[in-house]
Amino acid sequence: MKKIIAANWKMNLNFQQAKDLAKQISKINSDNNIIIFPSFIYLNKVREIFNEVNIQLGAQNCSDKQSGAFTGEISVNQLASLECEYVLLGHSERRQYFNETNELINNKAKLAINNGLKPILCIGENLRQRESNKFKQVLEAQISECLEGPNIDDIIIAYEPVWAIGTGLTANLKQIEEAHNIILERAGKNIKILYGGSVNESNYADIMNIGNVAGVLVGGASLNYEKFSRICSF
Ligand code: PGA
């Protein structure tokens, strides 16, 4: 079955490096649904590079305001006008370093959907919550508070345990399957769920072979063409 392979470039790469990587990625021959999330300032150029190929574009964030005097913000309309189809919302780095709350993320999700963008909502527990066995409650609260209102069919969820992001620690297959089942129970069995957190060229196949994993959200390994193309070859 076709998988979703999303690449979160985060705040990496200069302009030349972003163009070079996009050009390499545009040559990948894969039946999977590949979505690239570059920095805002590279979206337009990367879109041009992907013009002739079937690779989609997403933004790493968006404003919770529709438009107007909000210096430095990027609106969902502006993203949609660049043919950006997806937007990452609630990434744990945004929650942790920019104090994004479930309520703010919920506002962004509604705005994104109303303006034709598809949110990929990131949820996940931190190490303390995992160790104290609170992760089920954390996931359920994130789902109900971030998704209050929007039609669930318009959303993809990325389960990203915070302790596995950029750490080299991956959740084991049983932990991933269990967390995805909790999400399916709460969000409905038709929702697509990606796994993210130290996905790399060695573990991607085992993870995507889990029945309730619709794909992966890749950070670090997506910056390296050889590693990322291996993952796309699934
Ligand atoms: P990582 O990042 O693959 O580098 O752990 C994943 C993410 O933050 O989306």
PDB file of C-alpha atoms and ligand atoms in Angstrom, residues 8 10 91 93 160 164-166 197-199 217-220, ligand 1:
ATOM      1  CA  ASN A   8      10.621  18.056   7.820  1.00  0.00           C
ATOM      2  CA  LYS A  10      13.281  22.298  10.024  1.00  0.00           C
ATOM      3  CA  HIS A  91       5.255  20.059  16.275  1.00  0.00           C
ATOM      4  CA  GLU A  93       9.532  21.970  18.979  1.00  0.00           C
ATOM      5  CA  GLU A 160       5.957  11.781  17.496  1.00  0.00           C
ATOM      6  CA  ALA A 164      12.421  10.085  20.180  1.00  0.00           C
ATOM      7  CA  ILE A 165      12.827  13.301  18.174  1.00  0.00           C
ATOM      8  CA  GLY A 166      16.388  14.018  17.121  1.00  0.00           C
ATOM      9  CA  GLY A 197      11.042  10.333  15.789  1.00  0.00           C
ATOM     10  CA  SER A 198      14.498   9.233  14.632  1.00  0.00           C
ATOM     11  CA  VAL A 199      13.208   7.429  11.543  1.00  0.00           C
ATOM     12  CA  LEU A 217       7.610  11.996   9.279  1.00  0.00           C
ATOM     13  CA  VAL A 218      11.378  12.231   8.891  1.00  0.00           C
ATOM     14  CA  GLY A 219      13.576  15.006  10.265  1.00  0.00           C
ATOM     15  CA  GLY A 220      17.353  14.507  10.333  1.00  0.00           C
TER      16      GLY A 220
HETATM   17  P1  PGA B   1      13.951  13.396  13.620  1.00  0.00           P
HETATM   18  O1  PGA B   1      12.794  14.508  13.603  1.00  0.00           O
HETATM   19  O2  PGA B   1      13.642  12.435  12.494  1.00  0.00           O
HETATM   20  O3  PGA B   1      15.223  14.155  13.394  1.00  0.00           O
HETATM   21  O4  PGA B   1      13.892  12.720  14.939  1.00  0.00           O
HETATM   22  C1  PGA B   1      11.466  14.161  13.384  1.00  0.00           C
HETATM   23  C2  PGA B   1      10.579  15.379  13.511  1.00  0.00           C
HETATM   24  O5  PGA B   1      10.843  16.229  14.353  1.00  0.00           O
HETATM   25  O6  PGA B   1       9.585  15.544  12.787  1.00  0.00           O
END
